[in-house]
Amino acid sequence: MTERIGIVGGGIVGVALARALSARGDAVTVLEKESRLAGHQTGHNSGVVHAGLYYAPGSLKATLCARGRGLIREFCQEKALPYREVGKLVVAVDESELGALAEIERRSIANGVPDLARIDDVAALRELEPHVAGIAAVHSPHTAVVDYATITEAMAQDVRAAGGRIRLGHEVTGIRREGDTVRVTTPVSEDVFDRLVVCAGLHSDVVARLVGADPSPKILPFRGEYWELAPERTDLVKGMIYPVPDPRFPFLGVHFTRGVYDNVHVGPNAVPALAREGYGWLSISPRDTWESLRWPGAWPLAKQHWLMGVDEIGGSLVKPLYFRKAQRFVPELRMSDLAHKSGAGVRAQAWGRGGELLDDFAVDRLGPVTLLRNAPSPAATSSLAIADHLIEHYLDAAG
């Protein structure tokens, strides 16, 4: 039976879901508040198709990343979109990082990362990345880079071709359940749907409140800033060079990535943003900041991670501090090689009342409304698989 299904959010996850639903004949409408698709997290990331090195085996992240990377590759092949397997090295610089590197190797094997290799020979390390410093690494040769904004637009073309509607400039301001249906209002429209799915990213908790859902988890926006290598120095990096991440924090640390169009960027860092869409220090929302500060989890989080926060903020404001983090992995890097800041992204990090940062995808359902509450990296990699998961376990599930 054809259903009227509304989707709030025009990032890659929302559009991937719309594509899957419209392909099977549902009447789909995507409501996006911006004037273009992929305007926030989807269009402000490093473009990496993750292979699944970091995620706890058996978690939704691990399962959906493994399936999603194959689906994204197939989609790019079908649409003749760029997909470059440049490979990734996760590098231990000294012996203190070997234990954490071994854990990444264990998780990678459990998650089925294809052709993963452990490298303990410095000469072999330099064959892959001639300018890298380190004593050991794990190598994922099939980790790839793409252009997620372009992929989202290609998915949107499929939605429209199947009869789906994508409405830009439609910010959802009201959601009301009316029996078995849902009435959704924006400043310029009003629709009634049989089902509604919220994929609102940075505003997922705001839209959840419109539905009457639990305020937790709340979204804490973290900004990640990138520097771009000077064009004449991009030969310092052949693919991707990543640090061994701190397991206490859900961020990967400053790293080097050769992008799908052959530029090389360095970053991101992770600093608290002062607005949900705060792409710079001057982007300030007193309301967003106050809501974060008054959240019960604010002080437990600050107490646990204040030292790392000071370090990250310092790297954001003082270029030499950022440079030293990067130079640790590429000693030949010079300050002048960081040519300019090439933009920033804001990550929608969900956190609970006790200050805990949610590490996995999280979904709620209230009757006919399904809410994607947490979709951090690798959500873009996993987008097509997330769409299938939402359909199977929430939209098609009984009850």
mmCIF file of C-alpha atoms in Angstrom, residues 164-373:
data_model
loop_
_atom_site.group_PDB
_atom_site.id
_atom_site.type_symbol
_atom_site.label_atom_id
_atom_site.label_comp_id
_atom_site.label_asym_id
_atom_site.label_seq_id
_atom_site.Cartn_x
_atom_site.Cartn_y
_atom_site.Cartn_z
ATOM 1 C CA GLY A 164 9.067 12.252 -4.881
ATOM 2 C CA ARG A 165 9.023 15.907 -3.831
ATOM 3 C CA ILE A 166 11.948 17.835 -2.387
ATOM 4 C CA ARG A 167 10.975 21.180 -0.910
ATOM 5 C CA LEU A 168 13.783 23.588 -0.152
ATOM 6 C CA GLY A 169 13.303 26.582 2.139
ATOM 7 C CA HIS A 170 10.753 24.647 4.236
ATOM 8 C CA GLU A 171 11.747 24.836 7.891
ATOM 9 C CA VAL A 172 9.518 22.638 10.032
ATOM 10 C CA THR A 173 7.953 24.701 12.812
ATOM 11 C CA GLY A 174 5.117 22.451 13.957
ATOM 12 C CA ILE A 175 4.377 18.729 14.198
ATOM 13 C CA ARG A 176 1.056 17.433 15.493
ATOM 14 C CA ARG A 177 -0.172 13.867 15.643
ATOM 15 C CA GLU A 178 -3.766 13.493 14.500
ATOM 16 C CA GLY A 179 -4.833 9.911 15.133
ATOM 17 C CA ASP A 180 -2.809 7.725 12.802
ATOM 18 C CA THR A 181 -1.473 10.663 10.778
ATOM 19 C CA VAL A 182 0.970 13.523 11.352
ATOM 20 C CA ARG A 183 0.368 17.156 10.423
ATOM 21 C CA VAL A 184 3.582 19.053 9.631
ATOM 22 C CA THR A 185 3.678 22.821 9.222
ATOM 23 C CA THR A 186 6.305 25.185 7.864
ATOM 24 C CA PRO A 187 6.015 28.960 7.297
ATOM 25 C CA VAL A 188 4.955 28.247 3.703
ATOM 26 C CA SER A 189 3.172 24.882 3.760
ATOM 27 C CA GLU A 190 1.099 22.340 5.654
ATOM 28 C CA ASP A 191 1.083 18.605 4.951
ATOM 29 C CA VAL A 192 -0.492 15.493 6.426
ATOM 30 C CA PHE A 193 1.572 12.301 6.321
ATOM 31 C CA ASP A 194 0.988 8.698 7.297
ATOM 32 C CA ARG A 195 4.586 8.505 8.545
ATOM 33 C CA LEU A 196 7.226 11.072 9.393
ATOM 34 C CA VAL A 197 10.969 10.480 9.681
ATOM 35 C CA VAL A 198 13.199 13.123 11.251
ATOM 36 C CA CYS A 199 16.774 13.251 9.912
ATOM 37 C CA ALA A 200 17.470 16.784 11.088
ATOM 38 C CA GLY A 201 21.124 16.488 12.093
ATOM 39 C CA LEU A 202 22.170 19.548 14.061
ATOM 40 C CA HIS A 203 18.520 20.270 14.875
ATOM 41 C CA SER A 204 17.394 16.719 15.600
ATOM 42 C CA ASP A 205 16.709 17.450 19.281
ATOM 43 C CA VAL A 206 14.833 20.661 18.409
ATOM 44 C CA VAL A 207 12.518 18.794 16.032
ATOM 45 C CA ALA A 208 12.196 15.954 18.564
ATOM 46 C CA ARG A 209 10.789 18.471 21.079
ATOM 47 C CA LEU A 210 8.115 19.419 18.542
ATOM 48 C CA VAL A 211 6.991 15.790 18.612
ATOM 49 C CA GLY A 212 7.068 15.617 22.426
ATOM 50 C CA ALA A 213 10.007 13.208 22.543
ATOM 51 C CA ASP A 214 12.425 12.875 25.448
ATOM 52 C CA PRO A 215 14.798 15.891 25.504
ATOM 53 C CA SER A 216 17.710 13.460 25.850
ATOM 54 C CA PRO A 217 19.897 13.017 23.945
ATOM 55 C CA LYS A 218 20.606 16.663 23.272
ATOM 56 C CA ILE A 219 22.791 17.878 20.413
ATOM 57 C CA LEU A 220 26.111 19.483 21.308
ATOM 58 C CA PRO A 221 27.626 21.120 18.213
ATOM 59 C CA PHE A 222 31.366 20.602 17.732
ATOM 60 C CA ARG A 223 33.184 22.571 15.055
ATOM 61 C CA GLY A 224 36.006 20.985 13.094
ATOM 62 C CA GLU A 225 38.344 23.315 11.211
ATOM 63 C CA TYR A 226 40.503 22.401 8.220
ATOM 64 C CA TRP A 227 43.710 23.818 6.798
ATOM 65 C CA GLU A 228 44.666 23.161 3.200
ATOM 66 C CA LEU A 229 48.205 22.324 2.098
ATOM 67 C CA ALA A 230 49.815 24.661 -0.405
ATOM 68 C CA PRO A 231 49.448 23.113 -3.897
ATOM 69 C CA GLU A 232 53.202 22.794 -4.340
ATOM 70 C CA ARG A 233 53.444 20.753 -1.119
ATOM 71 C CA THR A 234 50.643 18.240 -1.624
ATOM 72 C CA ASP A 235 53.275 15.623 -2.533
ATOM 73 C CA LEU A 236 53.914 15.261 1.211
ATOM 74 C CA VAL A 237 50.790 13.083 1.422
ATOM 75 C CA LYS A 238 49.779 10.317 -0.966
ATOM 76 C CA GLY A 239 46.541 9.187 0.685
ATOM 77 C CA MET A 240 45.394 9.581 4.277
ATOM 78 C CA ILE A 241 47.483 9.770 7.449
ATOM 79 C CA TYR A 242 45.554 9.426 10.702
ATOM 80 C CA PRO A 243 46.679 9.424 14.334
ATOM 81 C CA VAL A 244 45.796 6.695 16.798
ATOM 82 C CA PRO A 245 42.655 8.247 18.343
ATOM 83 C CA ASP A 246 42.091 8.767 22.038
ATOM 84 C CA PRO A 247 39.545 6.057 22.962
ATOM 85 C CA ARG A 248 38.006 8.336 25.621
ATOM 86 C CA PHE A 249 36.795 10.854 23.032
ATOM 87 C CA PRO A 250 34.639 10.261 19.907
ATOM 88 C CA PHE A 251 36.892 12.265 17.567
ATOM 89 C CA LEU A 252 39.759 11.017 15.439
ATOM 90 C CA GLY A 253 42.246 13.860 15.889
ATOM 91 C CA VAL A 254 43.969 16.051 13.310
ATOM 92 C CA HIS A 255 44.837 14.086 10.187
ATOM 93 C CA PHE A 256 45.846 14.459 6.535
ATOM 94 C CA THR A 257 43.442 13.588 3.706
ATOM 95 C CA ARG A 258 43.985 13.732 -0.033
ATOM 96 C CA GLY A 259 40.571 14.692 -1.335
ATOM 97 C CA VAL A 260 38.680 13.408 -4.321
ATOM 98 C CA TYR A 261 39.767 16.476 -6.359
ATOM 99 C CA ASP A 262 43.435 16.041 -5.315
ATOM 100 C CA ASN A 263 43.704 18.813 -2.758
ATOM 101 C CA VAL A 264 45.149 17.841 0.639
ATOM 102 C CA HIS A 265 43.547 19.135 3.801
ATOM 103 C CA VAL A 266 44.707 18.883 7.378
ATOM 104 C CA GLY A 267 42.175 18.465 10.178
ATOM 105 C CA PRO A 268 39.686 18.632 11.614
ATOM 106 C CA ASN A 269 40.149 19.601 15.210
ATOM 107 C CA ALA A 270 37.134 19.501 17.569
ATOM 108 C CA VAL A 271 36.041 22.595 19.475
ATOM 109 C CA PRO A 272 32.632 23.357 20.972
ATOM 110 C CA ALA A 273 30.709 25.555 18.545
ATOM 111 C CA LEU A 274 28.881 28.579 19.911
ATOM 112 C CA ALA A 275 25.903 27.951 17.614
ATOM 113 C CA ARG A 276 24.346 24.919 15.983
ATOM 114 C CA GLU A 277 25.558 26.262 12.673
ATOM 115 C CA GLY A 278 28.598 28.043 14.105
ATOM 116 C CA TYR A 279 31.236 27.621 11.421
ATOM 117 C CA GLY A 280 33.519 30.250 12.996
ATOM 118 C CA TRP A 281 34.252 31.843 16.368
ATOM 119 C CA LEU A 282 32.164 34.869 15.394
ATOM 120 C CA SER A 283 29.078 32.727 14.741
ATOM 121 C CA ILE A 284 27.400 32.939 18.119
ATOM 122 C CA SER A 285 23.899 31.995 19.194
ATOM 123 C CA PRO A 286 23.263 33.025 22.813
ATOM 124 C CA ARG A 287 20.263 30.700 22.858
ATOM 125 C CA ASP A 288 22.194 27.656 21.618
ATOM 126 C CA THR A 289 25.083 28.365 23.987
ATOM 127 C CA TRP A 290 22.788 28.878 26.972
ATOM 128 C CA GLU A 291 20.889 25.672 26.202
ATOM 129 C CA SER A 292 24.163 23.742 26.188
ATOM 130 C CA LEU A 293 25.398 25.305 29.427
ATOM 131 C CA ARG A 294 22.156 24.613 31.298
ATOM 132 C CA TRP A 295 21.937 20.982 30.159
ATOM 133 C CA PRO A 296 22.486 18.625 33.140
ATOM 134 C CA GLY A 297 25.327 16.893 31.322
ATOM 135 C CA ALA A 298 27.311 20.104 30.738
ATOM 136 C CA TRP A 299 29.388 20.144 33.904
ATOM 137 C CA PRO A 300 30.097 16.382 34.045
ATOM 138 C CA LEU A 301 31.322 16.629 30.441
ATOM 139 C CA ALA A 302 33.441 19.697 31.171
ATOM 140 C CA LYS A 303 34.951 18.075 34.260
ATOM 141 C CA GLN A 304 35.938 14.971 32.329
ATOM 142 C CA HIS A 305 37.278 16.609 29.158
ATOM 143 C CA TRP A 306 38.308 20.164 30.079
ATOM 144 C CA LEU A 307 42.010 19.558 29.446
ATOM 145 C CA MET A 308 41.399 18.236 25.944
ATOM 146 C CA GLY A 309 39.003 21.124 25.351
ATOM 147 C CA VAL A 310 41.663 23.677 26.263
ATOM 148 C CA ASP A 311 44.117 21.948 23.923
ATOM 149 C CA GLU A 312 41.662 21.902 21.018
ATOM 150 C CA ILE A 313 40.625 25.533 21.495
ATOM 151 C CA GLY A 314 44.292 26.546 21.633
ATOM 152 C CA GLY A 315 44.929 24.785 18.326
ATOM 153 C CA SER A 316 41.966 26.583 16.810
ATOM 154 C CA LEU A 317 43.084 30.049 17.852
ATOM 155 C CA VAL A 318 46.865 29.678 17.560
ATOM 156 C CA LYS A 319 48.179 28.340 14.246
ATOM 157 C CA PRO A 320 51.558 27.107 15.624
ATOM 158 C CA LEU A 321 49.728 24.822 18.065
ATOM 159 C CA TYR A 322 47.649 23.323 15.249
ATOM 160 C CA PHE A 323 50.783 23.045 13.121
ATOM 161 C CA ARG A 324 52.653 21.078 15.803
ATOM 162 C CA LYS A 325 49.867 18.495 15.965
ATOM 163 C CA ALA A 326 50.154 17.962 12.224
ATOM 164 C CA GLN A 327 53.961 18.052 12.055
ATOM 165 C CA ARG A 328 54.156 15.174 14.524
ATOM 166 C CA PHE A 329 53.138 12.882 11.652
ATOM 167 C CA VAL A 330 54.884 14.660 8.767
ATOM 168 C CA PRO A 331 58.135 16.170 10.142
ATOM 169 C CA GLU A 332 58.971 17.866 6.826
ATOM 170 C CA LEU A 333 55.830 19.975 7.109
ATOM 171 C CA ARG A 334 56.507 23.714 7.378
ATOM 172 C CA MET A 335 54.248 26.321 8.909
ATOM 173 C CA SER A 336 53.891 28.005 5.522
ATOM 174 C CA ASP A 337 52.621 24.709 4.047
ATOM 175 C CA LEU A 338 49.341 25.285 5.882
ATOM 176 C CA ALA A 339 48.305 27.754 3.222
ATOM 177 C CA HIS A 340 44.864 28.779 4.450
ATOM 178 C CA LYS A 341 41.880 27.574 6.391
ATOM 179 C CA SER A 342 39.721 25.754 3.902
ATOM 180 C CA GLY A 343 36.470 25.818 5.813
ATOM 181 C CA ALA A 344 34.898 24.090 8.764
ATOM 182 C CA GLY A 345 32.171 21.640 9.588
ATOM 183 C CA VAL A 346 29.922 21.329 12.620
ATOM 184 C CA ARG A 347 29.265 17.864 13.968
ATOM 185 C CA ALA A 348 25.962 17.081 15.670
ATOM 186 C CA GLN A 349 27.214 15.180 18.713
ATOM 187 C CA ALA A 350 24.469 13.721 20.892
ATOM 188 C CA TRP A 351 25.003 13.753 24.657
ATOM 189 C CA GLY A 352 22.993 12.519 27.587
ATOM 190 C CA ARG A 353 21.922 13.985 30.902
ATOM 191 C CA GLY A 354 24.946 12.519 32.661
ATOM 192 C CA GLY A 355 27.432 14.161 30.292
ATOM 193 C CA GLU A 356 28.045 10.997 28.249
ATOM 194 C CA LEU A 357 28.733 11.438 24.536
ATOM 195 C CA LEU A 358 26.754 8.920 22.496
ATOM 196 C CA ASP A 359 29.050 6.891 20.292
ATOM 197 C CA ASP A 360 26.565 4.903 18.203
ATOM 198 C CA PHE A 361 23.643 5.684 15.947
ATOM 199 C CA ALA A 362 20.434 6.172 17.951
ATOM 200 C CA VAL A 363 16.818 6.013 16.788
ATOM 201 C CA ASP A 364 13.526 6.653 18.626
ATOM 202 C CA ARG A 365 9.965 6.032 17.482
ATOM 203 C CA LEU A 366 6.793 7.685 18.757
ATOM 204 C CA GLY A 367 3.857 6.135 16.937
ATOM 205 C CA PRO A 368 4.020 7.225 13.288
ATOM 206 C CA VAL A 369 7.116 9.398 13.884
ATOM 207 C CA THR A 370 10.647 7.987 13.655
ATOM 208 C CA LEU A 371 13.492 10.141 14.979
ATOM 209 C CA LEU A 372 17.148 9.665 14.050
ATOM 210 C CA ARG A 373 18.600 11.130 17.251
#
